[in-house]
Every structure is written in structure tokens, then in C-alpha cells.
mmCIF file of C-alpha atoms and ligand atoms in Angstrom:
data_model
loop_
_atom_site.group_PDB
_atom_site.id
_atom_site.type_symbol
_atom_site.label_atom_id
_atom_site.label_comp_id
_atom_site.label_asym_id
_atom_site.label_seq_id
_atom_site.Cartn_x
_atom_site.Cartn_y
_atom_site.Cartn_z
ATOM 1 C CA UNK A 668 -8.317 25.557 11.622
ATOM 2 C CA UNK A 669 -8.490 23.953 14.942
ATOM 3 C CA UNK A 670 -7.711 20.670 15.273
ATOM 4 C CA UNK A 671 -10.310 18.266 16.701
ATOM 5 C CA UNK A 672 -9.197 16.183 19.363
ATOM 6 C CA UNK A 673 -11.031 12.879 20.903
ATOM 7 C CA UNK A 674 -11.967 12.955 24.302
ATOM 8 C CA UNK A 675 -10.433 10.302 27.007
ATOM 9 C CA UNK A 676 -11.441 6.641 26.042
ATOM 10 C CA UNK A 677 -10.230 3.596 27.436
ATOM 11 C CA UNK A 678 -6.547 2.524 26.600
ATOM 12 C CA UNK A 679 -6.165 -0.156 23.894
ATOM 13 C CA UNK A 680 -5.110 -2.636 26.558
ATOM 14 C CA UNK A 681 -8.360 -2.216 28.331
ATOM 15 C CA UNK A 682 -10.368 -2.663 25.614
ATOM 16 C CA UNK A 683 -8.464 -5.698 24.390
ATOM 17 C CA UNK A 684 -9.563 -7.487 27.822
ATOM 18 C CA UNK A 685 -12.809 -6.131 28.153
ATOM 19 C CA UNK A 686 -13.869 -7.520 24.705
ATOM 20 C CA UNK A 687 -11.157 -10.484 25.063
ATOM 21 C CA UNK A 688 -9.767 -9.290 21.603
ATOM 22 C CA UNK A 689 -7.116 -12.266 21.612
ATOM 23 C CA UNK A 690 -4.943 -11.897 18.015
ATOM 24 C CA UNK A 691 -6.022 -14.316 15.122
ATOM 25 C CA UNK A 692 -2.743 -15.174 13.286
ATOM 26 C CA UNK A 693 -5.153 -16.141 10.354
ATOM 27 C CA UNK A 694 -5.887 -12.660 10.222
ATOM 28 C CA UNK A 695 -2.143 -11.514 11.098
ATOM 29 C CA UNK A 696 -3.104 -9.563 13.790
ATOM 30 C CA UNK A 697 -0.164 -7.236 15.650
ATOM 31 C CA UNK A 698 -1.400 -4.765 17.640
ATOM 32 C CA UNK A 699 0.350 -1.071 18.453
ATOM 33 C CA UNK A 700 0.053 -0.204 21.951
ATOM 34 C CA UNK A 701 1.944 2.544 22.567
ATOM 35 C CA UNK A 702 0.656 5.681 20.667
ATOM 36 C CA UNK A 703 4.072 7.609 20.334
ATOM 37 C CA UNK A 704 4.641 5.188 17.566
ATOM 38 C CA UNK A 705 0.978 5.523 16.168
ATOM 39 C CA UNK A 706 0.971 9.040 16.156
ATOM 40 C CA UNK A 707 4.777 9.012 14.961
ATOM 41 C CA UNK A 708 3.648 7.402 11.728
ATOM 42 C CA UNK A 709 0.482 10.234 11.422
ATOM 43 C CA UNK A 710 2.833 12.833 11.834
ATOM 44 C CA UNK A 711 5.657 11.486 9.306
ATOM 45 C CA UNK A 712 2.700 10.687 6.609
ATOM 46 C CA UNK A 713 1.597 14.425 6.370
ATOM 47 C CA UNK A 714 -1.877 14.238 5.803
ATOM 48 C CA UNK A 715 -3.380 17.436 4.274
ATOM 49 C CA UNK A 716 -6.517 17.312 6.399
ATOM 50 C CA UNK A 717 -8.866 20.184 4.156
ATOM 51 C CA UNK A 718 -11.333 18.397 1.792
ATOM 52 C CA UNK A 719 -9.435 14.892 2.114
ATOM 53 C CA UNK A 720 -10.280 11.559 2.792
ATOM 54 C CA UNK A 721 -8.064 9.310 4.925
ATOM 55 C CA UNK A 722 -8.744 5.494 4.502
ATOM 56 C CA UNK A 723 -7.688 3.151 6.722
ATOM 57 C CA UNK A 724 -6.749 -0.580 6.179
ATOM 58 C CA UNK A 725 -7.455 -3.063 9.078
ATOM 59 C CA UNK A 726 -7.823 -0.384 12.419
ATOM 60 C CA UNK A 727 -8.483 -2.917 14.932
ATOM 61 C CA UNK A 728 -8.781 -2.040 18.095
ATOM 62 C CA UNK A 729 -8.160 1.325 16.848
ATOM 63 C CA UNK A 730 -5.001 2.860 18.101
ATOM 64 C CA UNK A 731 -3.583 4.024 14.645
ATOM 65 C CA UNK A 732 -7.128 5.281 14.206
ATOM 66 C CA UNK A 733 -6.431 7.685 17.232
ATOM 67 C CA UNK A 734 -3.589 9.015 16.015
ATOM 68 C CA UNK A 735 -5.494 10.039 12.589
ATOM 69 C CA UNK A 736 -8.556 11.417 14.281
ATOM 70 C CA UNK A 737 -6.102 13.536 16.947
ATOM 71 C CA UNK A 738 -4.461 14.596 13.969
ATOM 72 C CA UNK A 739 -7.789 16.906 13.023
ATOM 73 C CA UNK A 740 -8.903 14.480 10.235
ATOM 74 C CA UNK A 741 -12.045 14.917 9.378
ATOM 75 C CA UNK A 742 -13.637 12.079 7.265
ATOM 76 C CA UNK A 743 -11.767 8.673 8.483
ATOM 77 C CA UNK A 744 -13.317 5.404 7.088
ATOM 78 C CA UNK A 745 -11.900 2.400 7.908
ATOM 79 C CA UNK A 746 -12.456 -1.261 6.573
ATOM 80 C CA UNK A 747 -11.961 -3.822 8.902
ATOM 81 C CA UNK A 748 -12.417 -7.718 8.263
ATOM 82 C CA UNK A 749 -12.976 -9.063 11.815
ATOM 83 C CA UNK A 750 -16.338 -8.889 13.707
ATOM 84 C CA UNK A 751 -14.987 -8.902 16.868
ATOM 85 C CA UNK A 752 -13.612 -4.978 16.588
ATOM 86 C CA UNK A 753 -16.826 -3.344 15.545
ATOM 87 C CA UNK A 754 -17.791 -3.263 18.940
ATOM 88 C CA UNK A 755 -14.772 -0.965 20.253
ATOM 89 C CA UNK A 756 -14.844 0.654 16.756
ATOM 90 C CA UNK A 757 -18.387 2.071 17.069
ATOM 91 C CA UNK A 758 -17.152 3.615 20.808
ATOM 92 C CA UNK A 759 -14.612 5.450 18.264
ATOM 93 C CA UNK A 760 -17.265 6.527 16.224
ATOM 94 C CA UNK A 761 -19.675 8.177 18.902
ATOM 95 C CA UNK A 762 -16.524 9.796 20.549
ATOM 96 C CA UNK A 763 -15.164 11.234 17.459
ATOM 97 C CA UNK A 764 -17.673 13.790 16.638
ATOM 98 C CA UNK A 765 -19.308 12.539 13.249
ATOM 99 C CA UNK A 766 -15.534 12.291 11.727
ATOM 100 C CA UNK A 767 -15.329 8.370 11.882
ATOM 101 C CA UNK A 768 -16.910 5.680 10.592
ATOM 102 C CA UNK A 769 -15.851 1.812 10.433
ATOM 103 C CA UNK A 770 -17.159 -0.659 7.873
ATOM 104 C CA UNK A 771 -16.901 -4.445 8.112
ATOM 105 C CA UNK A 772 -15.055 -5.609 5.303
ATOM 106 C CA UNK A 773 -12.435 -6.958 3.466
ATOM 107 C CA UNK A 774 -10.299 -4.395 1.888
ATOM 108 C CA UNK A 775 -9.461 -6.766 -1.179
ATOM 109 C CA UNK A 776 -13.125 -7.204 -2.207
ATOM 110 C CA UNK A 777 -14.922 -4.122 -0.610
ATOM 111 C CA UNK A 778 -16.459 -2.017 -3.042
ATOM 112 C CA UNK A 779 -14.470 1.234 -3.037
ATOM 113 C CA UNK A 780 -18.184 3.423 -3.635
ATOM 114 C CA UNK A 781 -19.224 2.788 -0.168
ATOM 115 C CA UNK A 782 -16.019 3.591 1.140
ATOM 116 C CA UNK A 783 -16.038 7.094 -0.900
ATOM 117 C CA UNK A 784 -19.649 7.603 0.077
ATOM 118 C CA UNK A 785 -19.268 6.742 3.596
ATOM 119 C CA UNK A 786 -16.890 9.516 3.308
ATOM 120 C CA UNK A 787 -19.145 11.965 1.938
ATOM 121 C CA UNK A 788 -21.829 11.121 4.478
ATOM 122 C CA UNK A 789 -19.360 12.291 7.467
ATOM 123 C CA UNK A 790 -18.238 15.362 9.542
ATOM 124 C CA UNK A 791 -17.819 18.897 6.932
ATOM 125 C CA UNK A 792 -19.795 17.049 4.147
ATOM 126 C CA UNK A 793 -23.608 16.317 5.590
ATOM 127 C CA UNK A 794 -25.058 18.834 3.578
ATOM 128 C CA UNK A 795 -23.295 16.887 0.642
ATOM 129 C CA UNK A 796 -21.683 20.158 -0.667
ATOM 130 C CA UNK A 797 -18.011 18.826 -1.563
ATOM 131 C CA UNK A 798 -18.495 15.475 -4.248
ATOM 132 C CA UNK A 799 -15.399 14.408 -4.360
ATOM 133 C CA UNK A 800 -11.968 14.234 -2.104
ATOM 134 C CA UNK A 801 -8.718 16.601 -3.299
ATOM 135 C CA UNK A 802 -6.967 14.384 -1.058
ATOM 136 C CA UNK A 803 -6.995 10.972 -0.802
ATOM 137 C CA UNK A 804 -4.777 8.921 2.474
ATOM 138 C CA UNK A 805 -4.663 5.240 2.198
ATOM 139 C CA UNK A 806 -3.165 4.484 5.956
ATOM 140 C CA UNK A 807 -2.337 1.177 7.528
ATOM 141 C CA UNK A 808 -0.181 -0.954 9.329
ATOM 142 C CA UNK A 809 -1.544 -3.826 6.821
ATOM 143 C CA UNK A 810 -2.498 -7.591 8.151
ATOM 144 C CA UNK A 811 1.122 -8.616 6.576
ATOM 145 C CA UNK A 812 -0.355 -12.057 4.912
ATOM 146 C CA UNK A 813 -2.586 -10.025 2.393
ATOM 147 C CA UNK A 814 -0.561 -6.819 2.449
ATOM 148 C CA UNK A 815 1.538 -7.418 -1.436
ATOM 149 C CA UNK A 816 -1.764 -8.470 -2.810
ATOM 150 C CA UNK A 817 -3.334 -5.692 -1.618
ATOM 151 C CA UNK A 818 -0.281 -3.297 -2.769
ATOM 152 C CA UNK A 819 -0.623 -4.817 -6.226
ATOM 153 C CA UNK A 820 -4.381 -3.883 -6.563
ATOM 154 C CA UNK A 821 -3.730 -0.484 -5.970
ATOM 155 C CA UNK A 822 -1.082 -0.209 -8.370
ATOM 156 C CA UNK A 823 -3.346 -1.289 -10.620
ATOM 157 C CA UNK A 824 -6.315 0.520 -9.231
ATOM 158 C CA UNK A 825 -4.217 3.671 -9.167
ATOM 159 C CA UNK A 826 -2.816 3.276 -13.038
ATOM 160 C CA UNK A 827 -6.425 3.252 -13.981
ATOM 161 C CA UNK A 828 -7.763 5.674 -11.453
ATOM 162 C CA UNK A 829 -10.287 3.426 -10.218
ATOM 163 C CA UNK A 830 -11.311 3.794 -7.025
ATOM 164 C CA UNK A 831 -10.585 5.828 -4.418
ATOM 165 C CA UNK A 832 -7.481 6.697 -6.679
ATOM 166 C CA UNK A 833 -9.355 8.839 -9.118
ATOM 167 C CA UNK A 834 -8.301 11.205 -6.638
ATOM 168 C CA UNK A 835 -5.736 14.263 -7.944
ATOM 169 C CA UNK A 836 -4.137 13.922 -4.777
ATOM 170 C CA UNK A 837 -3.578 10.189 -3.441
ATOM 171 C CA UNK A 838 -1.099 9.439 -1.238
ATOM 172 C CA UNK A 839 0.000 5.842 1.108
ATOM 173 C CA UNK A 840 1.364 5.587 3.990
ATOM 174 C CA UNK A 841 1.739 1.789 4.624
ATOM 175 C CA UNK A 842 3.105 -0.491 7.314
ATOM 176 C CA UNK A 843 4.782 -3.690 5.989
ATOM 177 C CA UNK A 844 7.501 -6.706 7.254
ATOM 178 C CA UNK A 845 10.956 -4.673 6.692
ATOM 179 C CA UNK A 846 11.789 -6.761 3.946
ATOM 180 C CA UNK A 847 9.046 -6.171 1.887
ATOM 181 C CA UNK A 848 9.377 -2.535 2.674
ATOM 182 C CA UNK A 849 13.016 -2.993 0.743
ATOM 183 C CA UNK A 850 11.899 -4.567 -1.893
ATOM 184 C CA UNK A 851 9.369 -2.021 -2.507
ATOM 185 C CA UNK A 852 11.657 0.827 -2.243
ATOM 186 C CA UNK A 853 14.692 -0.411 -3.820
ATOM 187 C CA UNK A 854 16.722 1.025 -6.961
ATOM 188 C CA UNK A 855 18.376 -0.087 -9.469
ATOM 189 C CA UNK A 856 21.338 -2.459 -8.182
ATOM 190 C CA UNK A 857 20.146 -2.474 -4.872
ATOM 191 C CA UNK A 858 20.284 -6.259 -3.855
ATOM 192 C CA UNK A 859 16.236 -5.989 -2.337
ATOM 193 C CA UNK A 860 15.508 -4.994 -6.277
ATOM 194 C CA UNK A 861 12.806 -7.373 -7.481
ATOM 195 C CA UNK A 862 9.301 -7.433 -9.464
ATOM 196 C CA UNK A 863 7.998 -5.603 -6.826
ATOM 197 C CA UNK A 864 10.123 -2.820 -7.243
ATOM 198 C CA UNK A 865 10.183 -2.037 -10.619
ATOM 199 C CA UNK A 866 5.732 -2.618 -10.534
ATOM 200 C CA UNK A 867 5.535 -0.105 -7.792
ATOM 201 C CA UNK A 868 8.121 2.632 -8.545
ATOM 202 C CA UNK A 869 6.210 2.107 -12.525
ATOM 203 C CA UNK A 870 3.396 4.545 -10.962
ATOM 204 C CA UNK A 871 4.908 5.818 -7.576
ATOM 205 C CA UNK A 872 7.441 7.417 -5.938
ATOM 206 C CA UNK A 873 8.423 5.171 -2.845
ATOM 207 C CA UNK A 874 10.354 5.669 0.314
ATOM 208 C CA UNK A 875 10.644 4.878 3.867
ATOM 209 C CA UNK A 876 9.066 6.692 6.112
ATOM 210 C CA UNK A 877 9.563 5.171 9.867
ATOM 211 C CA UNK A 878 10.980 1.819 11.188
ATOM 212 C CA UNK A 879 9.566 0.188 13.703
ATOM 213 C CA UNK A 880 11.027 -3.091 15.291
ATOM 214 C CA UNK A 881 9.044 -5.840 16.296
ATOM 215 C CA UNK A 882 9.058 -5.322 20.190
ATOM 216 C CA UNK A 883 6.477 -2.562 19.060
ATOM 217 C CA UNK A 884 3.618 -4.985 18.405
ATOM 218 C CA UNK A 885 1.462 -7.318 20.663
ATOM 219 C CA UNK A 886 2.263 -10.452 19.416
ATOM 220 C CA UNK A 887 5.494 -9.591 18.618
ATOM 221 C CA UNK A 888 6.068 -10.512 14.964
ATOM 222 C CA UNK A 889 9.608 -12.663 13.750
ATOM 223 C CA UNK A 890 10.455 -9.462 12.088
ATOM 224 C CA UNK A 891 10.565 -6.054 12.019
ATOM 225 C CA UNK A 892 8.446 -3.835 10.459
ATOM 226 C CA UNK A 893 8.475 -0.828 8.312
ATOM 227 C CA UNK A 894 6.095 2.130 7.006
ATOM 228 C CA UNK A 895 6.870 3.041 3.323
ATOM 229 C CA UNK A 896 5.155 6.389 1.629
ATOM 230 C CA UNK A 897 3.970 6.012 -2.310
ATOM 231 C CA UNK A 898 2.893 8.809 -3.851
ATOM 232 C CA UNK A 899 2.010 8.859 -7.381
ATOM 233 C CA UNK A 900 4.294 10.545 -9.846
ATOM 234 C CA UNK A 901 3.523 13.159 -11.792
ATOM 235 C CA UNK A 902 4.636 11.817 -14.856
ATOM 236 C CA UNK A 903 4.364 8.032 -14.305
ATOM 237 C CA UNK A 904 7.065 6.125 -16.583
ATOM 238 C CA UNK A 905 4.606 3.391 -17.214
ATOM 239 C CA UNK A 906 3.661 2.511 -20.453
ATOM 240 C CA UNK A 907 1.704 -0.359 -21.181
ATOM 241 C CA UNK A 908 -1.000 -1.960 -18.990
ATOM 242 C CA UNK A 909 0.546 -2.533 -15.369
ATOM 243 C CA UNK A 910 -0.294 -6.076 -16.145
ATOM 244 C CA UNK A 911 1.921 -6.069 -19.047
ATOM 245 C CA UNK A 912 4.960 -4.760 -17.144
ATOM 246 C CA UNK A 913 4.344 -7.730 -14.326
ATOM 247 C CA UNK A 914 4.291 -10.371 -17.377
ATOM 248 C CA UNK A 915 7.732 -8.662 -18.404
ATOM 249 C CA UNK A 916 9.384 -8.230 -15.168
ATOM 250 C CA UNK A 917 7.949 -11.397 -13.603
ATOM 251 C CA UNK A 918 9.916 -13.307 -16.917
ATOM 252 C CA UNK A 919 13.052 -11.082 -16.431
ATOM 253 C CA UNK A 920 12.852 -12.081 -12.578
ATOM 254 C CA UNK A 921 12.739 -15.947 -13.258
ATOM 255 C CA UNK A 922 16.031 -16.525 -13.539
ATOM 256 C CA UNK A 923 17.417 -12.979 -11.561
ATOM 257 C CA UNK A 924 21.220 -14.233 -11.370
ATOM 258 C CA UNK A 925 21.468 -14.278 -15.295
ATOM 259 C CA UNK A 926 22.800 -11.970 -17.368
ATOM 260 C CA UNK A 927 19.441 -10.324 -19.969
ATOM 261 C CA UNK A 928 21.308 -11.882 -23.036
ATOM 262 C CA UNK A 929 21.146 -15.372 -21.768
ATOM 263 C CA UNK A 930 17.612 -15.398 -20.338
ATOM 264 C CA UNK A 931 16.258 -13.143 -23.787
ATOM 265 C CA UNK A 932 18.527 -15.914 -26.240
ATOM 266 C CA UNK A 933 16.898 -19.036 -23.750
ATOM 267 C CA UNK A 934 13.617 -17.894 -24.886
ATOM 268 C CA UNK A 935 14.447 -17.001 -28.565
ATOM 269 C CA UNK A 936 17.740 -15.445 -29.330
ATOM 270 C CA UNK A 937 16.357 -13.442 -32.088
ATOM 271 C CA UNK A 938 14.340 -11.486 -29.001
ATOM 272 C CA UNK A 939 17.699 -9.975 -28.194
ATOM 273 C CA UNK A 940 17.023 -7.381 -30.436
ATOM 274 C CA UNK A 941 13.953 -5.834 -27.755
ATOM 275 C CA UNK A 942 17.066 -5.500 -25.245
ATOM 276 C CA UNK A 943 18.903 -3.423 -28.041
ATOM 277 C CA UNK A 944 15.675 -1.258 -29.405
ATOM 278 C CA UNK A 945 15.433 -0.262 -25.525
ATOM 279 C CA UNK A 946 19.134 0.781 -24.929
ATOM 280 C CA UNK A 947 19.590 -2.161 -22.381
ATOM 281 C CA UNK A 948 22.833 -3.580 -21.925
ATOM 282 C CA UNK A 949 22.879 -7.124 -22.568
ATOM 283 C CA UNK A 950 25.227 -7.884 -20.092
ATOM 284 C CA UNK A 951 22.776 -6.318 -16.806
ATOM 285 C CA UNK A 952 21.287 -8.889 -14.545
ATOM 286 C CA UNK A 953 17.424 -7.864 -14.079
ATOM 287 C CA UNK A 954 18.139 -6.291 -10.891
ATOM 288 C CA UNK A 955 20.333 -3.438 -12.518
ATOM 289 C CA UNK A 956 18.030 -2.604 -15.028
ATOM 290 C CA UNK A 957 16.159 0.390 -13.861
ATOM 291 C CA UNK A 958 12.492 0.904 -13.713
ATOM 292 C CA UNK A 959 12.208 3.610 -16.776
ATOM 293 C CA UNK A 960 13.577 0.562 -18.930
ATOM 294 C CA UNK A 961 11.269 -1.819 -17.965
ATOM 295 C CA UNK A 962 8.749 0.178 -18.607
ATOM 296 C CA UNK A 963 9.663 0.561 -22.108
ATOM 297 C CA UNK A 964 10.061 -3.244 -22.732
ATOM 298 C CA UNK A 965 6.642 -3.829 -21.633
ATOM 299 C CA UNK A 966 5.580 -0.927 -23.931
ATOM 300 C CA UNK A 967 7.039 -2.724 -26.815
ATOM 301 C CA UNK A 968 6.323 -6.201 -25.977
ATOM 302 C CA UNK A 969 2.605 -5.270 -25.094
ATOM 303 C CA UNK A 970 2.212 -2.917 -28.330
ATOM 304 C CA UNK A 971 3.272 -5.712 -31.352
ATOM 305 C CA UNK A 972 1.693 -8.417 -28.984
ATOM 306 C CA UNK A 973 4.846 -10.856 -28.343
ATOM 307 C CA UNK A 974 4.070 -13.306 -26.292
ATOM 308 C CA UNK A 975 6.426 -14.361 -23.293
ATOM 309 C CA UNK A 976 7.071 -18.191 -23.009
ATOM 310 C CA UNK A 977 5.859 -17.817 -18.854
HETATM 311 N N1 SAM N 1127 -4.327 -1.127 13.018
HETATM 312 C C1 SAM N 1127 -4.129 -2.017 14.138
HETATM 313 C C2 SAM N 1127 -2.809 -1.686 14.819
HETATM 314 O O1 SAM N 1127 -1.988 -1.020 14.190
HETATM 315 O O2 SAM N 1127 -2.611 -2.098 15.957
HETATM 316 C C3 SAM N 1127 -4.177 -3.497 13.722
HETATM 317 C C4 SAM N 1127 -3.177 -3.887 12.655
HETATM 318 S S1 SAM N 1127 -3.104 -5.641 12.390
HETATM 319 C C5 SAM N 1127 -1.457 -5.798 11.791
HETATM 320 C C6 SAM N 1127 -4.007 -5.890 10.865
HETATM 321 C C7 SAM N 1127 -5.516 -5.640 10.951
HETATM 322 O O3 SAM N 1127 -6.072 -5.877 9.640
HETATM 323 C C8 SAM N 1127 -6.271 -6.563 11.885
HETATM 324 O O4 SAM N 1127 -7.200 -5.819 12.626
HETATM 325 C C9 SAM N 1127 -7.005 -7.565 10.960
HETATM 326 O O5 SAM N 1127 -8.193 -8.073 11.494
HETATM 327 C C10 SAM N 1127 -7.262 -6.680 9.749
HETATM 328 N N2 SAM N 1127 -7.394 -7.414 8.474
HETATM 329 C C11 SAM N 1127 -6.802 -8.576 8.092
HETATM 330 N N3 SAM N 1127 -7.120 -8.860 6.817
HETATM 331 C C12 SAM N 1127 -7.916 -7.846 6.366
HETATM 332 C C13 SAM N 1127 -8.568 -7.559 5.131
HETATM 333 N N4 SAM N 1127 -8.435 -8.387 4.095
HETATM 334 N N5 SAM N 1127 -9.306 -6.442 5.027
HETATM 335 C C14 SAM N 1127 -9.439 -5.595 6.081
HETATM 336 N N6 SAM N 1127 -8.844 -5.808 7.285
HETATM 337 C C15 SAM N 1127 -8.095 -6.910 7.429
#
């Protein structure tokens, strides 16, 4: 297959002044100028670019957008909340050959049907012969305010395939502060382990795919930054609603310095038993308790309907 490329356009810095694109930190807006780093993070995500849709979170004045659409994707849709970008957005679109198309939105409320059929509508699939995506690529270097919200309701989006998860193929390849990307991809007894963790690594297998410090953004961010792949596993060790394993771990997390036997006998020390029925030594603190165990508490606790105290 030959891989379509865009044709010259003006460099992000142009644009920026010609449309006086100053950052809103409302909107936590840090812009990627330099497009080794944007098409670093394509090329590290490995986007399988037959039959696939590639999403993309918040493109702004495009760069990472570039970097997809060089890559030979054909079906890009991107959701992007601010006004001011669908001006330099649509120059994207009429350069990029029917294979692009922005919609103004906000990812957290947008209704995932347009984005699938905005999909369909573009590049290979006018004549509407493929219905649905093998491939689904959720890409972004996320607005970092919104960015664990918006992680959590695609875990949960995902675990029901909703959305543009119902997908056999999904995969994420998304840009957050460094020390979120920890937390997201740490083990057992790693000391970034928290809720977040054990809730994403419930449904996903997550690593880190590229770092990239905060000199590489316009403004340049307090920290650094860092793009972490999920990819759904094959045999997810969830059990229970992923609502029911944030209840659990959220409780567990409350007091994350105490052993499990003190914060199960604080709430009822007969509930010491669910730490035995699971196999879970007593004597762990929440962050050495690994995600496969969790996953069974919640299954327990969610299938007799025990209620936590918070
Ligand atoms: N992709 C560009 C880049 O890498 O240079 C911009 C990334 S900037 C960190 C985040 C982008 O997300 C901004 O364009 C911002 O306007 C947009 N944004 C913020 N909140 C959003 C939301 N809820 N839904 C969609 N886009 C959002």
C-alpha cells in the first residue's frame, strides 16, 4: 500500500500567529512544535492503518494530526473543544485528501456515533462498503485537566464495549503529566501504585511508550510529560462492574499506609474473612496487592451485595 502523504502547509508556528491561537490554560493547552516528537509518538503507537479508525483527542492546531495523516491513515476524526482551531483544522481537511475530518466537541460528552460515522463517511469507505472498524486508535496528547476523567470513561466504555470500543481491535496511545503516566502503569509494590492502577490494568495492558520533557511544549508545562499505550487484554481479569472494583479499591486506597487487616477490622472485623476467601495476605498494604486480587474482591463484594462504609 502506498502511504499517503500531505502536501506542504504552513508550519504550526505560522498558523498559531496568523489565527493568534494564544493557549487557554482553562483548556490546558500545550502545543508540540517540533514534529520529530509528533511523528515519534505515531511511529512508537503502531497503528495498523487497513480498515481502522484512528481517533484523536484535542488536535489543535494540528501537528500530532500530521504525524497520523503522514503515517498513511486513512479515516482520522478528531474532536476538538475550542472554536478557535476549526479554522486551521478545515485547511487539514481539504489538504488531506478526504482522510480527515475534525468535529467540534467535547470528547467527554460527544456522542461516540458521529464520531464512528464520520469515520465511515471518509477516504476508502464513501461507497459505505466496510460497517465497522477492525481497528480502532484512540490518539492524544490529552488537555491534562480532563485527561483521568476521560481515561476512566473509557475504561468503563471499553469493559462494556460501548463506543468506539466495540471494536475487536482497540488500542491507546495517550499523552499524560509523567506522574499520572506512573500511576497508570505501575505494578504491584511499585510506590506510583494507586486506584488508578489497579482500574486500568483491570481491562488493559499498560506501558510507556515515549517520554517527553516539558521543554517540548509551547507553554511549557511544570512537568514533564509522558505517552502510555493500553491495549485491552485478551482475557481481562475483571470481574464485577468496573464501578464495583473503583468502590473497592477507592476504600482500600483511603487509608494506603495501613496494613488490609487494620483498614478491613476498622470497618467490621468480621470482613476480614473477604481478605482470606481471596488468598490476600492480611499483612499487604493496598499498594502490594496486585490487580488480579482486586479484581476478585470486587467480584465477591459486588456478587452478595456488601456494602462498603465509603
Ligand atoms: N494536539 C495538540 C498538540 O499536541 O500540540 C494540542 C494538545 S493540548 C495539550 C490539548 C487540546 O485538547 C487542546 O487543543 C484543547 O483545546 C483540547 N481540549 C481540551 N479539553 C477538551 C475536551 N474536553 N474535548 C476535546 N478537546 C479538548
Amino acid at each position: 500500500m502506498s502511504v499517503s502523504k500531505l502536501p506542504k502547509l504552513p508550519s504550526i508556528r505560522e498558523l498559531i500567529k496568523i489565527y493568534n491561537l494564544k493557549a487557554k490554560q482553562q483548556l490546558s493547552q500545550n502545543f508540540i512544535m517540533d514534529k520529530n516528537i509528533t511523528d515519534k509518538i505515531i511511529s512508537l503507537s503502531g497503528l495498523e492503518l487497513q480498515n481502522a479508525l484512528c481517533v484523536e483527542v484535542g488536535p489543535g492546531p494540528g501537528l500530532l494530526t500530521r504525524s497520523i495523516l503522514d503515517s498513511g491513515a486513512q479515516n482520522v476524526v478528531a474532536v476538538e473543544k475550542d472554536p478557535r482551531f476549526i479554522p486551521t483544522l478545515e485547511q487539514l481537511r481539504e489538504a488531506s485528501d478526504g482522510r480527515f475530518q475534525a468535529l467540534l466537541g467535547d470528547m467527554l460528552t460527544v456522542n461516540h456515533a458521529d464520531i464512528i460515522q464520520s469515520g465511515l463517511n471518509l477516504g476508502s469507505n464513501i461507497d459505505g462498503e466496510i460497517k465497522t472498524f477492525e481497528f480502532v486508535h484512540l490518539v492524544g496528547n490529552l488537555p491534562f485537566g480532563v485527561a483521568t476523567p476521560l481515561l476512566i470513561q473509557w475504561l468503563h466504555m471499553l469493559s462494556l464495549k460501548q463506543g468506539i470500543f466495540n471494536s475487536p481491535n482497540v488500542s491507546m496511545s495517550l499523552m499524560f503529566q509523567k506522574e499520572v503516566g506512573d500511576r497508570i502503569t505501575a505494578g504491584a509494590s511499585d510506590s506510583a501504585r494507586g486506584r488508578l492502577s489497579v482500574v486500568a490494568q483491570s481491562v488493559c495492558d499498560a506501558f510507556k511508550i515515549y517520554n517527553v520533557p516539558a521543554s517540548g511544549f509551547v507553554p511549557r508545562p511544570k512537568v514533564d510529560a509522558t505517552v502510555v499505550q493500553l491495549r485491552p487484554l485478551e482475557k481481562p481479569l475483571l470481574k464485577s462492574s468496573l464501578g464495583s472494583l473503583e468502590h473497592v479499591v477507592r476504600f482500600s486506597f483511603m487509608k494506603r499506609r495501613k496494613m488490609l487487616a487494620r483498614i478491613f477490622k476498622d470497618w467490621d472485623p468480621e470482613r476480614i474473612a473477604l481478605l482470606e476467601e481471596c488468598e490476600i495476605d492480611p499483612t499487604l498494604r493496598p499498594q502490594d496487592v496486585s490487580t488480579e486480587k482486586f479484581c476478585e474482591l470486587a467480584h465477591i463484594i459486588e456478587k452478595r451485595g456488601i456494602k462498603l462504609p465509603y
